[in-house]
Amino acid sequence: MATVGQLLERGWTLTLLRRSRSGRWQEPMPRVVVPHRGPVDAPTRLVAMALWAGRKSILTGAVALAELGLQPRQTRMTTFVVPDGSRAKQYGLVQVVRSSRTPDLAIRRGPVGVARAARAVADAAVYERHAAPDLEHLTISVLQRGLATAEELERELWQRPRARVGPVWKGLGAFVQGAWSRPEGVLREVVEGAGGFPPLITNCRLETLDGGRGAQPARVVGLPDGYFEDAGVAIQVHSRQYHQGHDDRGSDRWAETVEKDGAFVEQGVTVVAVTPWTLYRAPGRFVKRLRTVVERQLASPGPSVRVVRLDEKNRRAEMP
């Protein structure tokens, strides 16, 4: 694969180029040729896009996040960044935008340089069309996987128009407060917005109490999505979207997620389960049920567990 300009530099004549382009070659992007007429797969097409964008271009936005291992809900637009002196352009759903700040590279695959995740998610918000919840989820995913730190992302966001990157700021705030996923961020919004609840701790670790000398050592009970320490009530957001598939042992992650609730109950912790659909579509119904449970448990003896609050580094280490 090469650009027409590269071939001319290597001594190809215009006549030979015209003959090849009209015969056995195809152009997945303008003036970028592939020497066959067969299907062009996604990795090859991405290389063609990068060649068309130019030697100084760097892939950013949602497609860059996909290259870094995330799963954006939609990647229709492919965005490249070039230095200020270069030409901005667009062809179909591929765009080249100018920036005075050259993105730092996360990885390079041949001619495709991929921006770091903090820059990519901010560019997705500014240059592409994504639903606000999708941007919040991407932001939390970037942070929880350690592709960027909260400080790195915050520095990036301060250089953007606040109105354009509002959902990214929201996702950052949810992560700093302890949310590992978009539904868990919404959980905090719903509970705090309703008012009248004890303090909610997000993504702490619950351990059994150490009985002292000669007794069994403390062990981990689990990591609830939310926990009311005063009432001994844990909230679990059960979503197949974030707990699907199988682990390295071949176990069903969804089944294990549901079964782990039993470990809380064994220690006297009351569990209230909720789905993302309910949090998004019927939060009032969830709040009513939660309030009934919490008020009842406030008058009951507390469970035999100790709460360990997790910082950002430990949250990532505790993730299954």
PDB file of C-alpha atoms in Angstrom:
ATOM      1  CA  MET A   1       0.000   0.000   0.000  1.00  0.00           C
ATOM      2  CA  ALA A   2       1.286   3.481  -0.842  1.00  0.00           C
ATOM      3  CA  THR A   3       0.243   6.985  -1.762  1.00  0.00           C
ATOM      4  CA  VAL A   4       0.498   8.199  -5.327  1.00  0.00           C
ATOM      5  CA  GLY A   5       3.077  10.730  -4.143  1.00  0.00           C
ATOM      6  CA  GLN A   6       5.256   7.982  -2.652  1.00  0.00           C
ATOM      7  CA  LEU A   7       5.152   6.018  -5.899  1.00  0.00           C
ATOM      8  CA  LEU A   8       6.095   9.075  -7.947  1.00  0.00           C
ATOM      9  CA  GLU A   9       9.051   9.656  -5.617  1.00  0.00           C
ATOM     10  CA  ARG A  10      10.163   6.076  -6.276  1.00  0.00           C
ATOM     11  CA  GLY A  11      10.234   6.603 -10.042  1.00  0.00           C
ATOM     12  CA  TRP A  12       6.807   5.500 -11.178  1.00  0.00           C
ATOM     13  CA  THR A  13       5.582   7.290 -14.288  1.00  0.00           C
ATOM     14  CA  LEU A  14       2.123   8.852 -14.585  1.00  0.00           C
ATOM     15  CA  THR A  15       1.333   6.509 -17.475  1.00  0.00           C
ATOM     16  CA  LEU A  16       2.148   3.421 -15.440  1.00  0.00           C
ATOM     17  CA  LEU A  17       0.172   4.762 -12.499  1.00  0.00           C
ATOM     18  CA  ARG A  18      -2.906   5.444 -14.643  1.00  0.00           C
ATOM     19  CA  ARG A  19      -2.746   1.966 -16.168  1.00  0.00           C
ATOM     20  CA  SER A  20      -2.395   0.271 -12.774  1.00  0.00           C
ATOM     21  CA  ARG A  21      -5.152   2.328 -11.145  1.00  0.00           C
ATOM     22  CA  SER A  22      -7.595   1.541 -13.924  1.00  0.00           C
ATOM     23  CA  GLY A  23      -6.732  -2.159 -13.861  1.00  0.00           C
ATOM     24  CA  ARG A  24      -5.657  -4.262 -10.911  1.00  0.00           C
ATOM     25  CA  TRP A  25      -5.423  -1.578  -8.203  1.00  0.00           C
ATOM     26  CA  GLN A  26      -8.031   0.089  -5.991  1.00  0.00           C
ATOM     27  CA  GLU A  27      -8.099   3.257  -3.874  1.00  0.00           C
ATOM     28  CA  PRO A  28      -9.629   2.830  -0.396  1.00  0.00           C
ATOM     29  CA  MET A  29      -8.791   6.515   0.174  1.00  0.00           C
ATOM     30  CA  PRO A  30      -8.081   9.279  -2.357  1.00  0.00           C
ATOM     31  CA  ARG A  31      -4.608   8.829  -3.908  1.00  0.00           C
ATOM     32  CA  VAL A  32      -3.869   5.839  -1.664  1.00  0.00           C
ATOM     33  CA  VAL A  33      -3.572   2.621  -3.667  1.00  0.00           C
ATOM     34  CA  VAL A  34      -3.767  -1.065  -2.779  1.00  0.00           C
ATOM     35  CA  PRO A  35      -2.302  -3.457  -5.395  1.00  0.00           C
ATOM     36  CA  HIS A  36      -5.308  -5.820  -5.596  1.00  0.00           C
ATOM     37  CA  ARG A  37      -9.052  -5.793  -6.202  1.00  0.00           C
ATOM     38  CA  GLY A  38     -10.009  -7.965  -3.244  1.00  0.00           C
ATOM     39  CA  PRO A  39     -11.678  -6.926  -0.007  1.00  0.00           C
ATOM     40  CA  VAL A  40      -9.880  -4.401   2.189  1.00  0.00           C
ATOM     41  CA  ASP A  41     -10.059  -5.369   5.874  1.00  0.00           C
ATOM     42  CA  ALA A  42     -10.382  -2.896   8.756  1.00  0.00           C
ATOM     43  CA  PRO A  43      -6.659  -2.769   9.733  1.00  0.00           C
ATOM     44  CA  THR A  44      -5.663  -2.179   6.101  1.00  0.00           C
ATOM     45  CA  ARG A  45      -8.297   0.519   5.711  1.00  0.00           C
ATOM     46  CA  LEU A  46      -7.017   2.266   8.847  1.00  0.00           C
ATOM     47  CA  VAL A  47      -3.495   2.303   7.382  1.00  0.00           C
ATOM     48  CA  ALA A  48      -4.927   3.783   4.181  1.00  0.00           C
ATOM     49  CA  MET A  49      -6.633   6.494   6.223  1.00  0.00           C
ATOM     50  CA  ALA A  50      -3.375   7.324   7.989  1.00  0.00           C
ATOM     51  CA  LEU A  51      -1.494   7.563   4.687  1.00  0.00           C
ATOM     52  CA  TRP A  52      -4.186   9.880   3.330  1.00  0.00           C
ATOM     53  CA  ALA A  53      -4.095  12.004   6.493  1.00  0.00           C
ATOM     54  CA  GLY A  54      -0.350  12.556   6.090  1.00  0.00           C
ATOM     55  CA  ARG A  55       2.976  11.613   7.619  1.00  0.00           C
ATOM     56  CA  LYS A  56       2.527  13.925  10.596  1.00  0.00           C
ATOM     57  CA  SER A  57      -0.978  12.741  11.414  1.00  0.00           C
ATOM     58  CA  ILE A  58      -1.851  10.994  14.681  1.00  0.00           C
ATOM     59  CA  LEU A  59      -4.986   8.936  15.216  1.00  0.00           C
ATOM     60  CA  THR A  60      -7.247  10.212  18.008  1.00  0.00           C
ATOM     61  CA  GLY A  61     -10.879  10.093  19.114  1.00  0.00           C
ATOM     62  CA  ALA A  62     -13.003   6.968  19.520  1.00  0.00           C
ATOM     63  CA  VAL A  63     -11.097   4.900  16.954  1.00  0.00           C
ATOM     64  CA  ALA A  64      -7.862   5.584  18.838  1.00  0.00           C
ATOM     65  CA  LEU A  65      -9.536   4.392  22.039  1.00  0.00           C
ATOM     66  CA  ALA A  66     -10.597   1.224  20.220  1.00  0.00           C
ATOM     67  CA  GLU A  67      -6.967   0.694  19.159  1.00  0.00           C
ATOM     68  CA  LEU A  68      -6.011   0.991  22.843  1.00  0.00           C
ATOM     69  CA  GLY A  69      -8.378  -1.827  23.757  1.00  0.00           C
ATOM     70  CA  LEU A  70     -11.609  -0.037  24.694  1.00  0.00           C
ATOM     71  CA  GLN A  71     -14.999  -0.646  23.130  1.00  0.00           C
ATOM     72  CA  PRO A  72     -16.661   2.658  22.170  1.00  0.00           C
ATOM     73  CA  ARG A  73     -20.348   2.338  21.390  1.00  0.00           C
ATOM     74  CA  GLN A  74     -19.820   3.874  17.956  1.00  0.00           C
ATOM     75  CA  THR A  75     -16.727   4.585  15.862  1.00  0.00           C
ATOM     76  CA  ARG A  76     -18.291   5.993  12.700  1.00  0.00           C
ATOM     77  CA  MET A  77     -15.952   8.991  12.518  1.00  0.00           C
ATOM     78  CA  THR A  78     -12.188   8.456  12.300  1.00  0.00           C
ATOM     79  CA  THR A  79     -10.194  11.495  13.443  1.00  0.00           C
ATOM     80  CA  PHE A  80      -6.553  12.399  12.871  1.00  0.00           C
ATOM     81  CA  VAL A  81      -4.674  15.370  14.336  1.00  0.00           C
ATOM     82  CA  VAL A  82      -2.013  17.246  12.352  1.00  0.00           C
ATOM     83  CA  PRO A  83       0.158  20.254  13.297  1.00  0.00           C
ATOM     84  CA  ASP A  84      -1.177  23.765  12.817  1.00  0.00           C
ATOM     85  CA  GLY A  85       0.724  24.341   9.584  1.00  0.00           C
ATOM     86  CA  SER A  86      -0.833  21.312   7.895  1.00  0.00           C
ATOM     87  CA  ARG A  87      -4.109  21.196   5.973  1.00  0.00           C
ATOM     88  CA  ALA A  88      -7.392  20.214   7.609  1.00  0.00           C
ATOM     89  CA  LYS A  89      -9.590  18.069   5.377  1.00  0.00           C
ATOM     90  CA  GLN A  90     -12.354  15.502   5.367  1.00  0.00           C
ATOM     91  CA  TYR A  91     -13.321  12.569   3.181  1.00  0.00           C
ATOM     92  CA  GLY A  92     -16.547  10.823   4.086  1.00  0.00           C
ATOM     93  CA  LEU A  93     -16.280   9.778   7.725  1.00  0.00           C
ATOM     94  CA  VAL A  94     -12.549  10.462   7.985  1.00  0.00           C
ATOM     95  CA  GLN A  95     -11.448  13.893   9.160  1.00  0.00           C
ATOM     96  CA  VAL A  96      -8.128  15.623   9.722  1.00  0.00           C
ATOM     97  CA  VAL A  97      -8.110  18.458  12.270  1.00  0.00           C
ATOM     98  CA  ARG A  98      -5.348  20.919  13.112  1.00  0.00           C
ATOM     99  CA  SER A  99      -3.946  21.457  16.588  1.00  0.00           C
ATOM    100  CA  SER A 100      -1.186  23.583  18.064  1.00  0.00           C
ATOM    101  CA  ARG A 101      -0.476  20.742  20.521  1.00  0.00           C
ATOM    102  CA  THR A 102       1.014  17.598  19.025  1.00  0.00           C
ATOM    103  CA  PRO A 103      -0.468  14.555  20.812  1.00  0.00           C
ATOM    104  CA  ASP A 104       1.876  12.253  22.700  1.00  0.00           C
ATOM    105  CA  LEU A 105       1.923   8.748  21.243  1.00  0.00           C
ATOM    106  CA  ALA A 106       0.601   5.743  23.129  1.00  0.00           C
ATOM    107  CA  ILE A 107       1.551   3.220  20.433  1.00  0.00           C
ATOM    108  CA  ARG A 108       2.636   3.176  16.803  1.00  0.00           C
ATOM    109  CA  ARG A 109       1.642   0.505  14.315  1.00  0.00           C
ATOM    110  CA  GLY A 110       3.451   1.195  11.071  1.00  0.00           C
ATOM    111  CA  PRO A 111       2.231   4.532   9.712  1.00  0.00           C
ATOM    112  CA  VAL A 112      -0.564   4.698  12.326  1.00  0.00           C
ATOM    113  CA  GLY A 113       0.450   6.627  15.426  1.00  0.00           C
ATOM    114  CA  VAL A 114      -2.167   6.444  18.183  1.00  0.00           C
ATOM    115  CA  ALA A 115      -2.673   9.299  20.674  1.00  0.00           C
ATOM    116  CA  ARG A 116      -2.670   8.671  24.396  1.00  0.00           C
ATOM    117  CA  ALA A 117      -6.055   7.914  25.922  1.00  0.00           C
ATOM    118  CA  ALA A 118      -6.550  11.234  27.763  1.00  0.00           C
ATOM    119  CA  ARG A 119      -6.085  13.173  24.525  1.00  0.00           C
ATOM    120  CA  ALA A 120      -8.193  10.710  22.541  1.00  0.00           C
ATOM    121  CA  VAL A 121     -11.244  10.874  24.792  1.00  0.00           C
ATOM    122  CA  ALA A 122     -11.105  14.679  24.912  1.00  0.00           C
ATOM    123  CA  ASP A 123     -10.832  14.832  21.108  1.00  0.00           C
ATOM    124  CA  ALA A 124     -13.781  12.428  20.804  1.00  0.00           C
ATOM    125  CA  ALA A 125     -15.868  14.894  22.811  1.00  0.00           C
ATOM    126  CA  VAL A 126     -14.734  17.955  20.840  1.00  0.00           C
ATOM    127  CA  TYR A 127     -14.560  16.689  17.246  1.00  0.00           C
ATOM    128  CA  GLU A 128     -16.986  13.752  17.099  1.00  0.00           C
ATOM    129  CA  ARG A 129     -20.630  13.126  17.895  1.00  0.00           C
ATOM    130  CA  HIS A 130     -21.137  10.848  20.880  1.00  0.00           C
ATOM    131  CA  ALA A 131     -23.983  10.624  23.360  1.00  0.00           C
ATOM    132  CA  ALA A 132     -23.084  12.108  26.737  1.00  0.00           C
ATOM    133  CA  PRO A 133     -23.524   8.789  28.617  1.00  0.00           C
ATOM    134  CA  ASP A 134     -21.186   7.081  26.134  1.00  0.00           C
ATOM    135  CA  LEU A 135     -18.498   9.702  26.728  1.00  0.00           C
ATOM    136  CA  GLU A 136     -18.892   9.311  30.500  1.00  0.00           C
ATOM    137  CA  HIS A 137     -18.523   5.546  30.188  1.00  0.00           C
ATOM    138  CA  LEU A 138     -15.449   5.874  27.947  1.00  0.00           C
ATOM    139  CA  THR A 139     -13.878   8.283  30.422  1.00  0.00           C
ATOM    140  CA  ILE A 140     -14.393   5.942  33.348  1.00  0.00           C
ATOM    141  CA  SER A 141     -13.079   3.010  31.282  1.00  0.00           C
ATOM    142  CA  VAL A 142      -9.923   4.957  30.383  1.00  0.00           C
ATOM    143  CA  LEU A 143      -9.269   5.724  34.033  1.00  0.00           C
ATOM    144  CA  GLN A 144     -10.154   2.363  35.530  1.00  0.00           C
ATOM    145  CA  ARG A 145      -7.908   0.516  33.066  1.00  0.00           C
ATOM    146  CA  GLY A 146      -4.982   2.760  33.909  1.00  0.00           C
ATOM    147  CA  LEU A 147      -4.708   4.193  30.383  1.00  0.00           C
ATOM    148  CA  ALA A 148      -4.603   7.661  31.952  1.00  0.00           C
ATOM    149  CA  THR A 149      -4.472   9.072  35.456  1.00  0.00           C
ATOM    150  CA  ALA A 150      -7.101  11.441  36.795  1.00  0.00           C
ATOM    151  CA  GLU A 151      -4.454  14.197  36.919  1.00  0.00           C
ATOM    152  CA  GLU A 152      -3.417  13.631  33.286  1.00  0.00           C
ATOM    153  CA  LEU A 153      -7.000  13.777  32.077  1.00  0.00           C
ATOM    154  CA  GLU A 154      -7.760  16.871  34.143  1.00  0.00           C
ATOM    155  CA  ARG A 155      -4.772  18.705  32.627  1.00  0.00           C
ATOM    156  CA  GLU A 156      -6.062  17.807  29.170  1.00  0.00           C
ATOM    157  CA  LEU A 157      -9.601  18.976  29.919  1.00  0.00           C
ATOM    158  CA  TRP A 158      -8.508  22.367  31.228  1.00  0.00           C
ATOM    159  CA  GLN A 159      -7.306  23.138  27.697  1.00  0.00           C
ATOM    160  CA  ARG A 160     -10.725  22.485  26.129  1.00  0.00           C
ATOM    161  CA  PRO A 161     -13.987  24.454  25.974  1.00  0.00           C
ATOM    162  CA  ARG A 162     -15.911  23.389  29.054  1.00  0.00           C
ATOM    163  CA  ALA A 163     -19.184  23.021  27.195  1.00  0.00           C
ATOM    164  CA  ARG A 164     -17.693  20.560  24.689  1.00  0.00           C
ATOM    165  CA  VAL A 165     -16.095  18.233  27.234  1.00  0.00           C
ATOM    166  CA  GLY A 166     -18.752  18.395  29.970  1.00  0.00           C
ATOM    167  CA  PRO A 167     -19.514  14.632  29.852  1.00  0.00           C
ATOM    168  CA  VAL A 168     -15.794  13.840  30.180  1.00  0.00           C
ATOM    169  CA  TRP A 169     -15.564  16.089  33.253  1.00  0.00           C
ATOM    170  CA  LYS A 170     -18.604  14.266  34.644  1.00  0.00           C
ATOM    171  CA  GLY A 171     -17.029  10.854  34.066  1.00  0.00           C
ATOM    172  CA  LEU A 172     -13.805  12.049  35.696  1.00  0.00           C
ATOM    173  CA  GLY A 173     -15.744  13.287  38.718  1.00  0.00           C
ATOM    174  CA  ALA A 174     -17.614   9.987  39.033  1.00  0.00           C
ATOM    175  CA  PHE A 175     -14.355   8.033  38.922  1.00  0.00           C
ATOM    176  CA  VAL A 176     -12.651  10.217  41.519  1.00  0.00           C
ATOM    177  CA  GLN A 177     -15.653   9.671  43.806  1.00  0.00           C
ATOM    178  CA  GLY A 178     -15.277   5.924  43.392  1.00  0.00           C
ATOM    179  CA  ALA A 179     -17.401   4.806  40.424  1.00  0.00           C
ATOM    180  CA  TRP A 180     -15.947   2.033  38.265  1.00  0.00           C
ATOM    181  CA  SER A 181     -18.552   2.200  35.529  1.00  0.00           C
ATOM    182  CA  ARG A 182     -21.174   4.548  34.154  1.00  0.00           C
ATOM    183  CA  PRO A 183     -24.070   2.815  36.033  1.00  0.00           C
ATOM    184  CA  GLU A 184     -22.187   3.105  39.308  1.00  0.00           C
ATOM    185  CA  GLY A 185     -21.694   6.822  38.652  1.00  0.00           C
ATOM    186  CA  VAL A 186     -25.432   7.160  38.069  1.00  0.00           C
ATOM    187  CA  LEU A 187     -26.020   5.241  41.307  1.00  0.00           C
ATOM    188  CA  ARG A 188     -24.277   7.973  43.308  1.00  0.00           C
ATOM    189  CA  GLU A 189     -26.225  10.689  41.463  1.00  0.00           C
ATOM    190  CA  VAL A 190     -29.540   8.982  42.188  1.00  0.00           C
ATOM    191  CA  VAL A 191     -28.841   8.336  45.887  1.00  0.00           C
ATOM    192  CA  GLU A 192     -27.371  11.751  46.642  1.00  0.00           C
ATOM    193  CA  GLY A 193     -30.056  13.481  44.584  1.00  0.00           C
ATOM    194  CA  ALA A 194     -32.826  11.791  46.572  1.00  0.00           C
ATOM    195  CA  GLY A 195     -31.388  12.907  49.913  1.00  0.00           C
ATOM    196  CA  GLY A 196     -32.127  11.514  53.360  1.00  0.00           C
ATOM    197  CA  PHE A 197     -29.699   8.583  53.172  1.00  0.00           C
ATOM    198  CA  PRO A 198     -26.631   7.918  55.335  1.00  0.00           C
ATOM    199  CA  PRO A 199     -23.250   8.604  53.657  1.00  0.00           C
ATOM    200  CA  LEU A 200     -22.733   6.356  50.619  1.00  0.00           C
ATOM    201  CA  ILE A 201     -19.299   4.798  50.164  1.00  0.00           C
ATOM    202  CA  THR A 202     -18.529   3.652  46.627  1.00  0.00           C
ATOM    203  CA  ASN A 203     -16.194   0.769  45.802  1.00  0.00           C
ATOM    204  CA  CYS A 204     -14.810   0.093  49.227  1.00  0.00           C
ATOM    205  CA  ARG A 205     -13.678  -3.359  50.281  1.00  0.00           C
ATOM    206  CA  LEU A 206     -15.489  -5.250  53.019  1.00  0.00           C
ATOM    207  CA  GLU A 207     -13.492  -7.631  55.195  1.00  0.00           C
ATOM    208  CA  THR A 208     -14.378  -9.965  58.034  1.00  0.00           C
ATOM    209  CA  LEU A 209     -13.344  -8.838  61.493  1.00  0.00           C
ATOM    210  CA  ASP A 210     -10.032 -10.177  62.814  1.00  0.00           C
ATOM    211  CA  GLY A 211     -10.811 -12.105  65.980  1.00  0.00           C
ATOM    212  CA  GLY A 212      -7.441 -11.421  67.562  1.00  0.00           C
ATOM    213  CA  ARG A 213      -4.660 -13.795  68.604  1.00  0.00           C
ATOM    214  CA  GLY A 214      -5.318 -17.403  67.629  1.00  0.00           C
ATOM    215  CA  ALA A 215      -8.422 -16.550  65.602  1.00  0.00           C
ATOM    216  CA  GLN A 216      -8.884 -16.751  61.858  1.00  0.00           C
ATOM    217  CA  PRO A 217      -7.305 -13.785  60.008  1.00  0.00           C
ATOM    218  CA  ALA A 218      -9.537 -11.273  58.286  1.00  0.00           C
ATOM    219  CA  ARG A 219     -10.601 -12.184  54.764  1.00  0.00           C
ATOM    220  CA  VAL A 220     -12.179 -10.224  51.928  1.00  0.00           C
ATOM    221  CA  VAL A 221     -15.949 -10.456  51.746  1.00  0.00           C
ATOM    222  CA  GLY A 222     -16.339  -8.447  48.549  1.00  0.00           C
ATOM    223  CA  LEU A 223     -16.322  -5.071  46.837  1.00  0.00           C
ATOM    224  CA  PRO A 224     -19.830  -3.586  46.763  1.00  0.00           C
ATOM    225  CA  ASP A 225     -20.694  -0.933  44.204  1.00  0.00           C
ATOM    226  CA  GLY A 226     -22.112   1.163  47.032  1.00  0.00           C
ATOM    227  CA  TYR A 227     -22.235   0.686  50.795  1.00  0.00           C
ATOM    228  CA  PHE A 228     -24.103   2.375  53.645  1.00  0.00           C
ATOM    229  CA  GLU A 229     -21.835   1.658  56.592  1.00  0.00           C
ATOM    230  CA  ASP A 230     -24.323   3.014  59.131  1.00  0.00           C
ATOM    231  CA  ALA A 231     -26.997   0.559  57.968  1.00  0.00           C
ATOM    232  CA  GLY A 232     -24.888  -2.375  56.773  1.00  0.00           C
ATOM    233  CA  VAL A 233     -26.558  -2.242  53.346  1.00  0.00           C
ATOM    234  CA  ALA A 234     -24.649  -2.949  50.123  1.00  0.00           C
ATOM    235  CA  ILE A 235     -25.841  -1.926  46.656  1.00  0.00           C
ATOM    236  CA  GLN A 236     -24.862  -4.022  43.671  1.00  0.00           C
ATOM    237  CA  VAL A 237     -25.348  -2.744  40.115  1.00  0.00           C
ATOM    238  CA  HIS A 238     -25.839  -5.905  38.096  1.00  0.00           C
ATOM    239  CA  SER A 239     -25.256  -5.317  34.396  1.00  0.00           C
ATOM    240  CA  ARG A 240     -24.392  -7.866  31.735  1.00  0.00           C
ATOM    241  CA  GLN A 241     -22.731  -5.101  29.732  1.00  0.00           C
ATOM    242  CA  TYR A 242     -19.947  -4.712  32.313  1.00  0.00           C
ATOM    243  CA  HIS A 243     -19.809  -8.315  33.620  1.00  0.00           C
ATOM    244  CA  GLN A 244     -20.208 -10.414  30.483  1.00  0.00           C
ATOM    245  CA  GLY A 245     -18.058 -13.141  28.963  1.00  0.00           C
ATOM    246  CA  HIS A 246     -15.787 -15.684  30.591  1.00  0.00           C
ATOM    247  CA  ASP A 247     -12.624 -15.384  32.649  1.00  0.00           C
ATOM    248  CA  ASP A 248      -9.330 -17.248  32.114  1.00  0.00           C
ATOM    249  CA  ARG A 249     -10.753 -20.293  33.925  1.00  0.00           C
ATOM    250  CA  GLY A 250     -13.780 -20.435  31.633  1.00  0.00           C
ATOM    251  CA  SER A 251     -16.191 -19.306  34.346  1.00  0.00           C
ATOM    252  CA  ASP A 252     -19.227 -17.223  33.445  1.00  0.00           C
ATOM    253  CA  ARG A 253     -18.549 -13.703  34.808  1.00  0.00           C
ATOM    254  CA  TRP A 254     -22.255 -12.849  35.011  1.00  0.00           C
ATOM    255  CA  ALA A 255     -23.075 -15.936  37.080  1.00  0.00           C
ATOM    256  CA  GLU A 256     -20.157 -15.264  39.412  1.00  0.00           C
ATOM    257  CA  THR A 257     -21.216 -11.630  39.812  1.00  0.00           C
ATOM    258  CA  VAL A 258     -24.680 -12.637  41.006  1.00  0.00           C
ATOM    259  CA  GLU A 259     -23.413 -15.499  43.190  1.00  0.00           C
ATOM    260  CA  LYS A 260     -20.954 -13.221  45.011  1.00  0.00           C
ATOM    261  CA  ASP A 261     -23.900 -11.435  46.621  1.00  0.00           C
ATOM    262  CA  GLY A 262     -24.196 -14.472  48.862  1.00  0.00           C
ATOM    263  CA  ALA A 263     -20.828 -13.710  50.473  1.00  0.00           C
ATOM    264  CA  PHE A 264     -22.214 -10.405  51.765  1.00  0.00           C
ATOM    265  CA  VAL A 265     -25.345 -12.039  53.153  1.00  0.00           C
ATOM    266  CA  GLU A 266     -23.256 -14.640  55.013  1.00  0.00           C
ATOM    267  CA  GLN A 267     -21.674 -11.812  57.022  1.00  0.00           C
ATOM    268  CA  GLY A 268     -24.967 -10.120  57.813  1.00  0.00           C
ATOM    269  CA  VAL A 269     -24.769  -7.483  55.060  1.00  0.00           C
ATOM    270  CA  THR A 270     -28.090  -6.732  53.385  1.00  0.00           C
ATOM    271  CA  VAL A 271     -27.795  -6.552  49.597  1.00  0.00           C
ATOM    272  CA  VAL A 272     -29.989  -4.412  47.343  1.00  0.00           C
ATOM    273  CA  ALA A 273     -29.482  -5.241  43.668  1.00  0.00           C
ATOM    274  CA  VAL A 274     -30.381  -2.880  40.847  1.00  0.00           C
ATOM    275  CA  THR A 275     -29.970  -2.918  37.062  1.00  0.00           C
ATOM    276  CA  PRO A 276     -28.695  -0.007  34.948  1.00  0.00           C
ATOM    277  CA  TRP A 277     -32.099   0.111  33.209  1.00  0.00           C
ATOM    278  CA  THR A 278     -33.808   0.864  36.532  1.00  0.00           C
ATOM    279  CA  LEU A 279     -31.220   3.512  37.449  1.00  0.00           C
ATOM    280  CA  TYR A 280     -31.692   5.248  34.094  1.00  0.00           C
ATOM    281  CA  ARG A 281     -35.436   4.789  33.523  1.00  0.00           C
ATOM    282  CA  ALA A 282     -37.085   4.323  36.911  1.00  0.00           C
ATOM    283  CA  PRO A 283     -34.786   5.758  39.599  1.00  0.00           C
ATOM    284  CA  GLY A 284     -37.721   6.726  41.820  1.00  0.00           C
ATOM    285  CA  ARG A 285     -38.822   3.105  42.098  1.00  0.00           C
ATOM    286  CA  PHE A 286     -35.318   2.078  43.134  1.00  0.00           C
ATOM    287  CA  VAL A 287     -35.008   4.914  45.671  1.00  0.00           C
ATOM    288  CA  LYS A 288     -38.309   3.935  47.326  1.00  0.00           C
ATOM    289  CA  ARG A 289     -37.202   0.323  47.705  1.00  0.00           C
ATOM    290  CA  LEU A 290     -33.733   1.311  48.906  1.00  0.00           C
ATOM    291  CA  ARG A 291     -35.079   3.767  51.473  1.00  0.00           C
ATOM    292  CA  THR A 292     -37.338   1.084  52.980  1.00  0.00           C
ATOM    293  CA  VAL A 293     -34.423  -1.325  53.343  1.00  0.00           C
ATOM    294  CA  VAL A 294     -31.987   1.242  54.756  1.00  0.00           C
ATOM    295  CA  GLU A 295     -34.464   2.603  57.316  1.00  0.00           C
ATOM    296  CA  ARG A 296     -35.212  -0.921  58.525  1.00  0.00           C
ATOM    297  CA  GLN A 297     -31.532  -1.868  58.780  1.00  0.00           C
ATOM    298  CA  LEU A 298     -30.581   1.305  60.655  1.00  0.00           C
ATOM    299  CA  ALA A 299     -32.538  -0.090  63.617  1.00  0.00           C
ATOM    300  CA  SER A 300     -30.885  -3.526  63.385  1.00  0.00           C
ATOM    301  CA  PRO A 301     -27.497  -4.744  64.667  1.00  0.00           C
ATOM    302  CA  GLY A 302     -24.700  -4.035  62.189  1.00  0.00           C
ATOM    303  CA  PRO A 303     -22.885  -6.782  60.238  1.00  0.00           C
ATOM    304  CA  SER A 304     -19.541  -8.219  61.302  1.00  0.00           C
ATOM    305  CA  VAL A 305     -17.441  -6.543  58.643  1.00  0.00           C
ATOM    306  CA  ARG A 306     -14.782  -3.885  58.432  1.00  0.00           C
ATOM    307  CA  VAL A 307     -14.797  -1.198  55.715  1.00  0.00           C
ATOM    308  CA  VAL A 308     -11.538  -0.525  53.846  1.00  0.00           C
ATOM    309  CA  ARG A 309     -11.658   2.541  51.620  1.00  0.00           C
ATOM    310  CA  LEU A 310      -9.728   2.208  48.360  1.00  0.00           C
ATOM    311  CA  ASP A 311      -7.732   4.930  46.608  1.00  0.00           C
ATOM    312  CA  GLU A 312      -7.422   5.111  42.793  1.00  0.00           C
ATOM    313  CA  LYS A 313      -4.387   2.804  42.592  1.00  0.00           C
ATOM    314  CA  ASN A 314      -5.920   0.180  44.841  1.00  0.00           C
ATOM    315  CA  ARG A 315      -9.271   0.345  43.026  1.00  0.00           C
ATOM    316  CA  ARG A 316      -7.569  -0.727  39.795  1.00  0.00           C
ATOM    317  CA  ALA A 317      -5.644  -3.481  41.594  1.00  0.00           C
ATOM    318  CA  GLU A 318      -8.843  -4.859  43.165  1.00  0.00           C
ATOM    319  CA  MET A 319     -10.721  -5.024  39.868  1.00  0.00           C
ATOM    320  CA  PRO A 320     -11.545  -8.597  38.753  1.00  0.00           C
TER     321      PRO A 320
END
